[in-house]
mmCIF file of N, CA and C in Angstrom:
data_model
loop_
_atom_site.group_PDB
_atom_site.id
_atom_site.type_symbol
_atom_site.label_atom_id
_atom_site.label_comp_id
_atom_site.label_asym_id
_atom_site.label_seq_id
_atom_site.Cartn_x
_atom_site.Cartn_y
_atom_site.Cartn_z
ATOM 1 N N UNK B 1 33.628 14.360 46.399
ATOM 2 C CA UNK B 1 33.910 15.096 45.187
ATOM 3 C C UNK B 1 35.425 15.313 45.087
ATOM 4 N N UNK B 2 36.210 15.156 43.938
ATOM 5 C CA UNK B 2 37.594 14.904 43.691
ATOM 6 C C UNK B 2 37.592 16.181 42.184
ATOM 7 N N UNK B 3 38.600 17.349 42.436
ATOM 8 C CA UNK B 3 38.203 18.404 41.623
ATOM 9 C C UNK B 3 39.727 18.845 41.856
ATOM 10 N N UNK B 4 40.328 19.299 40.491
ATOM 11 C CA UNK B 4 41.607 20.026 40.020
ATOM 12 C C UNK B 4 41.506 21.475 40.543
ATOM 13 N N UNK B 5 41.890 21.944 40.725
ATOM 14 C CA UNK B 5 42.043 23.529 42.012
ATOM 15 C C UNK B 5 42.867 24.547 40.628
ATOM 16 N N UNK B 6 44.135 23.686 40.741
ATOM 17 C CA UNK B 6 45.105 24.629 40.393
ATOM 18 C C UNK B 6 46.582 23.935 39.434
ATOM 19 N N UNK B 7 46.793 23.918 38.329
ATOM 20 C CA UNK B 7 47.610 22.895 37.473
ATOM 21 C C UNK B 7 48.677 23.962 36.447
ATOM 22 N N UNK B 8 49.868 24.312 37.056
ATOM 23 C CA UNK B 8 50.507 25.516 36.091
ATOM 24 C C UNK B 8 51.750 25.008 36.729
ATOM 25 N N UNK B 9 53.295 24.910 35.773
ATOM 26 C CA UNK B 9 54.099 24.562 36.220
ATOM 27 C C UNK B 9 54.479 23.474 36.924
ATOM 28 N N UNK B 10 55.394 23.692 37.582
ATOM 29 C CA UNK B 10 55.470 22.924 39.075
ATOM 30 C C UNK B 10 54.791 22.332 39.997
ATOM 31 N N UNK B 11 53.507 22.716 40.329
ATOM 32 C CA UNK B 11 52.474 23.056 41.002
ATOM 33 C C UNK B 11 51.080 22.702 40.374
ATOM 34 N N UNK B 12 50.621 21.333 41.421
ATOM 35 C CA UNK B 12 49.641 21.196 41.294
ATOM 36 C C UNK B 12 48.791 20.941 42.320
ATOM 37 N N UNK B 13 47.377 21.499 42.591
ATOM 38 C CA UNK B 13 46.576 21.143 43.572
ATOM 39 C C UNK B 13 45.055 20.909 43.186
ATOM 40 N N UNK B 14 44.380 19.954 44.246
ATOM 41 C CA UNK B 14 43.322 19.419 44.086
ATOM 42 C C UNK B 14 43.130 19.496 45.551
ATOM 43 N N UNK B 15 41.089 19.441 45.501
ATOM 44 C CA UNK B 15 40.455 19.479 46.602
ATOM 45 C C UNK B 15 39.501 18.117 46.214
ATOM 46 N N UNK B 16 39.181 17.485 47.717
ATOM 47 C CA UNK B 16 38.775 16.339 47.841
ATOM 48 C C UNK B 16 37.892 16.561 48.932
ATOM 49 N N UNK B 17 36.535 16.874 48.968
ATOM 50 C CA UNK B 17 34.948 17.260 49.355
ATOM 51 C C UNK B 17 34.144 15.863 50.096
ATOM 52 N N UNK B 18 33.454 16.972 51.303
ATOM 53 C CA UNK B 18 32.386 15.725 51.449
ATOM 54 C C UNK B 18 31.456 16.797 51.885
ATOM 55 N N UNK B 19 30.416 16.226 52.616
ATOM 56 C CA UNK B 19 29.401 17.298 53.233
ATOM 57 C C UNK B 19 29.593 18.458 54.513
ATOM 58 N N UNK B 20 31.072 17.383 54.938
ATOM 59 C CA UNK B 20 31.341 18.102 56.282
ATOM 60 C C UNK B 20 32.450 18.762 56.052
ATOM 61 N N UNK B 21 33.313 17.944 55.426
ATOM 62 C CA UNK B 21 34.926 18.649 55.482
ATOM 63 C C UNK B 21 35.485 19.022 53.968
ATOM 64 N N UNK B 22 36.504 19.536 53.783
ATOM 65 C CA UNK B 22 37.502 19.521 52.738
ATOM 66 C C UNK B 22 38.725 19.524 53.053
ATOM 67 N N UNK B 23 39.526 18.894 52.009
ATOM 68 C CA UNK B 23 40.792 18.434 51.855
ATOM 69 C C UNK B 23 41.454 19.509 50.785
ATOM 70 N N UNK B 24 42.632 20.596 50.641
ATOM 71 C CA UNK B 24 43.410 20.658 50.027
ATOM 72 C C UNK B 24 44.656 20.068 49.598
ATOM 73 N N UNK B 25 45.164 19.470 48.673
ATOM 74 C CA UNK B 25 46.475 18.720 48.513
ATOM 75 C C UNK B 25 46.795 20.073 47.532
ATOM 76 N N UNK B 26 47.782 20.597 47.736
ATOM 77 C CA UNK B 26 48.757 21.537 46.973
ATOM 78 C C UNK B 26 50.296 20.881 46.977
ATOM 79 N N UNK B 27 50.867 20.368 45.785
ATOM 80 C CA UNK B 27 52.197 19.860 45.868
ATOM 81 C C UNK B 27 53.389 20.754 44.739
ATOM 82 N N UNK B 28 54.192 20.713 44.914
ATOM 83 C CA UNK B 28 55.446 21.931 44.112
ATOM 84 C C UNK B 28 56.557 20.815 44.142
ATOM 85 N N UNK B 29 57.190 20.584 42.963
ATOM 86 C CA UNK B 29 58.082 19.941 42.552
ATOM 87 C C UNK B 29 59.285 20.520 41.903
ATOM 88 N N UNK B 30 58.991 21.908 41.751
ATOM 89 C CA UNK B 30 60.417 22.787 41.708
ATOM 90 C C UNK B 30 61.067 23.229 42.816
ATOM 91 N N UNK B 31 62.166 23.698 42.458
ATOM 92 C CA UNK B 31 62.864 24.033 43.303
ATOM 93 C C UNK B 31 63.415 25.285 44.228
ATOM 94 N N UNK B 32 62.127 26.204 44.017
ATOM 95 C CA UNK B 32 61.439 27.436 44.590
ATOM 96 C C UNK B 32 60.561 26.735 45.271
ATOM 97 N N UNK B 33 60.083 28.421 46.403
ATOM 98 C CA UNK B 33 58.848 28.685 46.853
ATOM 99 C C UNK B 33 57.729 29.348 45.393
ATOM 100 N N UNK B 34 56.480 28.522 45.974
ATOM 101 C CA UNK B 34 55.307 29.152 44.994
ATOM 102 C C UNK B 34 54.588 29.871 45.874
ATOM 103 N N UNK B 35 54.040 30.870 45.091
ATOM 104 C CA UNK B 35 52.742 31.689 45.757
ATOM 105 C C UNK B 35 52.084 31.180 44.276
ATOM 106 N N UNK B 36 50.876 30.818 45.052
ATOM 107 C CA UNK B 36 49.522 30.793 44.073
ATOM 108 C C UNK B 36 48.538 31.673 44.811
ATOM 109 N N UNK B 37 47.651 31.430 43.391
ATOM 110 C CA UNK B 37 46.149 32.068 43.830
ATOM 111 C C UNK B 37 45.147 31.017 43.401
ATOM 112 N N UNK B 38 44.246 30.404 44.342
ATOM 113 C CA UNK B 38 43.210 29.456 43.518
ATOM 114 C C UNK B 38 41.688 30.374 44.073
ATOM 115 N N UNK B 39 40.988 30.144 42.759
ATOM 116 C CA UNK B 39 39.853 30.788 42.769
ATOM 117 C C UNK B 39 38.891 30.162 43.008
ATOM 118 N N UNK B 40 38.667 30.360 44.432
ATOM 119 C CA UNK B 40 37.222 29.592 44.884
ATOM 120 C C UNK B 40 36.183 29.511 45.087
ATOM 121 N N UNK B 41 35.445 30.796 44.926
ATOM 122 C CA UNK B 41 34.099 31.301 44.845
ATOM 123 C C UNK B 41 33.631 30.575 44.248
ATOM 124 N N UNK B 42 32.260 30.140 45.014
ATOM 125 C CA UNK B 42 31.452 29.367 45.110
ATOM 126 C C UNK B 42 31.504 27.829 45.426
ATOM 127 N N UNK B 43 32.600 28.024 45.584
ATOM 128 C CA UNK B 43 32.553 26.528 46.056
ATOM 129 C C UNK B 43 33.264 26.868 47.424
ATOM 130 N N UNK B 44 33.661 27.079 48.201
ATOM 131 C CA UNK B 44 33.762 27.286 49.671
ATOM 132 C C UNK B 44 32.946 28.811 50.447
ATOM 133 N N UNK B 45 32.583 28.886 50.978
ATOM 134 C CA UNK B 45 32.145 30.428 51.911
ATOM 135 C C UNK B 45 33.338 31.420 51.815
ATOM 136 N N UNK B 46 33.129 32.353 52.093
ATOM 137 C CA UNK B 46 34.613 33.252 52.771
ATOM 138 C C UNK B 46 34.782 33.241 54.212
ATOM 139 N N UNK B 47 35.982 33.347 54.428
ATOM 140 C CA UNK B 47 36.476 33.241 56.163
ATOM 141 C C UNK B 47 36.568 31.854 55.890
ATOM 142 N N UNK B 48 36.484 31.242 55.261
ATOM 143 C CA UNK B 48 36.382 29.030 55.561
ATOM 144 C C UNK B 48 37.951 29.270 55.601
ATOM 145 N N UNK B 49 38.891 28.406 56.921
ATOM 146 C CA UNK B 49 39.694 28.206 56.991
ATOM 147 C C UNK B 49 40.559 26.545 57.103
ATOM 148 N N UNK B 50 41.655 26.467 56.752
ATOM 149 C CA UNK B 50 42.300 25.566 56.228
ATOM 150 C C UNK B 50 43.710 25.209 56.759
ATOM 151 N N UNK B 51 43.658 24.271 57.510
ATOM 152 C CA UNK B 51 45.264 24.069 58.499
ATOM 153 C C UNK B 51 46.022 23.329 57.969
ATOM 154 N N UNK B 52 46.642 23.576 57.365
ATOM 155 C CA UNK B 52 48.290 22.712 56.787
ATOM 156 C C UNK B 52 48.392 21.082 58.327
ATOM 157 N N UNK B 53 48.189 20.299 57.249
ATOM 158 C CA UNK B 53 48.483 18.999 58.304
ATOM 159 C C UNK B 53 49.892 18.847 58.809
ATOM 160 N N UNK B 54 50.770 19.468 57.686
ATOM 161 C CA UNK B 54 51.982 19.248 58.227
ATOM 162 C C UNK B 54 52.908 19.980 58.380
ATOM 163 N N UNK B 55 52.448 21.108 58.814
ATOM 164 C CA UNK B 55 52.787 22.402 59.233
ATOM 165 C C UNK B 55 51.244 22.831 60.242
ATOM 166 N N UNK B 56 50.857 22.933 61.002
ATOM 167 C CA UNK B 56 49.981 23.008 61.632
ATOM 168 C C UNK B 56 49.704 24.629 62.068
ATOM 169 N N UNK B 57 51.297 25.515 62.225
ATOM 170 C CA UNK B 57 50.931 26.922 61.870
ATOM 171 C C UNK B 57 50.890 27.467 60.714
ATOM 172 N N UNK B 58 50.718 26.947 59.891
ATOM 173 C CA UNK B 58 50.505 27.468 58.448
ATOM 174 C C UNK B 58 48.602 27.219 58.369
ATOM 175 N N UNK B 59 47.952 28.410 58.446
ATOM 176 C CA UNK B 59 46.629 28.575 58.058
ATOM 177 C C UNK B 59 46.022 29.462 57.536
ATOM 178 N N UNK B 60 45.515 29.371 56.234
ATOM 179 C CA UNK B 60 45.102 29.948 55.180
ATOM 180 C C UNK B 60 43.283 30.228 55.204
ATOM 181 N N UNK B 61 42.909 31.501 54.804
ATOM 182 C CA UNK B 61 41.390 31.519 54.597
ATOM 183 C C UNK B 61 41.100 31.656 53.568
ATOM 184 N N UNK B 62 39.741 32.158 53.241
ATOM 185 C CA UNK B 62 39.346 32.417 51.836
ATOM 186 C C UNK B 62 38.670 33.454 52.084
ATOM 187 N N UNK B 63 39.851 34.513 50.835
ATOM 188 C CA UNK B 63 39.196 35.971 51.088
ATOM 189 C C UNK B 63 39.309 36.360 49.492
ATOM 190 N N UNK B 64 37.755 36.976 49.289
ATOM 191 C CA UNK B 64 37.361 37.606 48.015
ATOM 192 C C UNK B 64 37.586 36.322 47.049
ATOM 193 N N UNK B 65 36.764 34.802 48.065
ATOM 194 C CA UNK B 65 36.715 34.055 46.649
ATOM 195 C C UNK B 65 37.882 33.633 46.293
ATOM 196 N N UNK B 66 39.054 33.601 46.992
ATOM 197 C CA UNK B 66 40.174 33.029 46.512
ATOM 198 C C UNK B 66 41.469 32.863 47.852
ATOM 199 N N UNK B 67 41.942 31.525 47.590
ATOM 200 C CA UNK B 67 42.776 31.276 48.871
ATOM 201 C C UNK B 67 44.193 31.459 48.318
ATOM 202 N N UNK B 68 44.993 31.889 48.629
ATOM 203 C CA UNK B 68 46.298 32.879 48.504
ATOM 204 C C UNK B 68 47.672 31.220 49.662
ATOM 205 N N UNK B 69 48.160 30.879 48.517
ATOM 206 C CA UNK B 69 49.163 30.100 49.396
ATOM 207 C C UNK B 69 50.091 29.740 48.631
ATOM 208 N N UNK B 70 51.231 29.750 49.674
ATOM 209 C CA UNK B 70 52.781 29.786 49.522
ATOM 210 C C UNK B 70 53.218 28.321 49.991
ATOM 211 N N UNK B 71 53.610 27.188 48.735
ATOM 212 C CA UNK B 71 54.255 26.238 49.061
ATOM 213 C C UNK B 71 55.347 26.109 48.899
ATOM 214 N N UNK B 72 56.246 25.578 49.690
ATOM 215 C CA UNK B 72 57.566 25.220 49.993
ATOM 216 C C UNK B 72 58.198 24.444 48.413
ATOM 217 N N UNK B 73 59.653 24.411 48.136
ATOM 218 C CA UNK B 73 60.083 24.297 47.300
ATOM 219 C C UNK B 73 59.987 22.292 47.548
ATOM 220 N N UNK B 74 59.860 21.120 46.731
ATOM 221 C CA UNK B 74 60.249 20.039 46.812
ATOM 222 C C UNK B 74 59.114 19.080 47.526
ATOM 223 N N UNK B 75 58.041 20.099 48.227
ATOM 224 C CA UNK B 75 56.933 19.487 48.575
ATOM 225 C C UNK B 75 55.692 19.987 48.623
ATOM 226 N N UNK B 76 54.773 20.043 50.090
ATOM 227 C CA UNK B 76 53.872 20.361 49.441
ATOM 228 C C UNK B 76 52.710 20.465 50.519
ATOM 229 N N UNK B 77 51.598 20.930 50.531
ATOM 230 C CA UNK B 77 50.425 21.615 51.799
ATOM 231 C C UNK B 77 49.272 20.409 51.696
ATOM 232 N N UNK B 78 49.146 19.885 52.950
ATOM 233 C CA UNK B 78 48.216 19.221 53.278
ATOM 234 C C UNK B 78 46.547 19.707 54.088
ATOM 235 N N UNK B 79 46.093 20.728 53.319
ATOM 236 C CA UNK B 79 45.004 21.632 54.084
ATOM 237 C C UNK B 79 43.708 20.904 54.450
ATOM 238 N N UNK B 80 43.291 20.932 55.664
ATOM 239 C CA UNK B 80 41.919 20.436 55.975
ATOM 240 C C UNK B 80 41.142 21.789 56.401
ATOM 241 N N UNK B 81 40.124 21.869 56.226
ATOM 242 C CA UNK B 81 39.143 23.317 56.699
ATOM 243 C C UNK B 81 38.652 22.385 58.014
ATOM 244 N N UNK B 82 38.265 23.617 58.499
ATOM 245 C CA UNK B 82 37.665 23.518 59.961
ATOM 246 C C UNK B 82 36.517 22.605 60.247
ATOM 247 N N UNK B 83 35.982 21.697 60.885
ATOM 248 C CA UNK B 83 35.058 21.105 60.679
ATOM 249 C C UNK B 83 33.879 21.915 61.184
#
């Protein structure tokens, strides 16, 4: 499953689904830091957590239905959830 997350500004992200895993791609093309909010209820659990591939201490959960993340100015978060 291939699904638009989050599309405002600078900043766009999509999640890419299977039975086992998920993929966040969050990318920022301005020249700030973003804080978003993407609203995810119902489509992930709460507590489901998500490790930046390329930042590996950067890990995000999902609390109250919505995952809360801060991307870097010029690029961008490669999130996989926990298997």
């Amino acid at each position: 499953d291939l699904a638009t997350l989050y599309a405002e500004g600078d900043v766009y992200a999509y999640a890419r689904t299977s039975s086992a895993q998920a993929a966040i791609i969050a990318l920022n093309r301005g020249q700030e830091p973003q804080e978003i909010a993407i609203t995810v209820q119902g489509r992930w659990n709460e507590s489901i957590s998500f490790t930046d591939q390329l930042a590996s201490d950067y890990v995000v959960r999902v609390v109250g239905g919505k995952l809360l993340l801060t991307i870097p100015p010029l690029t961008g978060r490669m999130l996989l959830s926990a298997p």
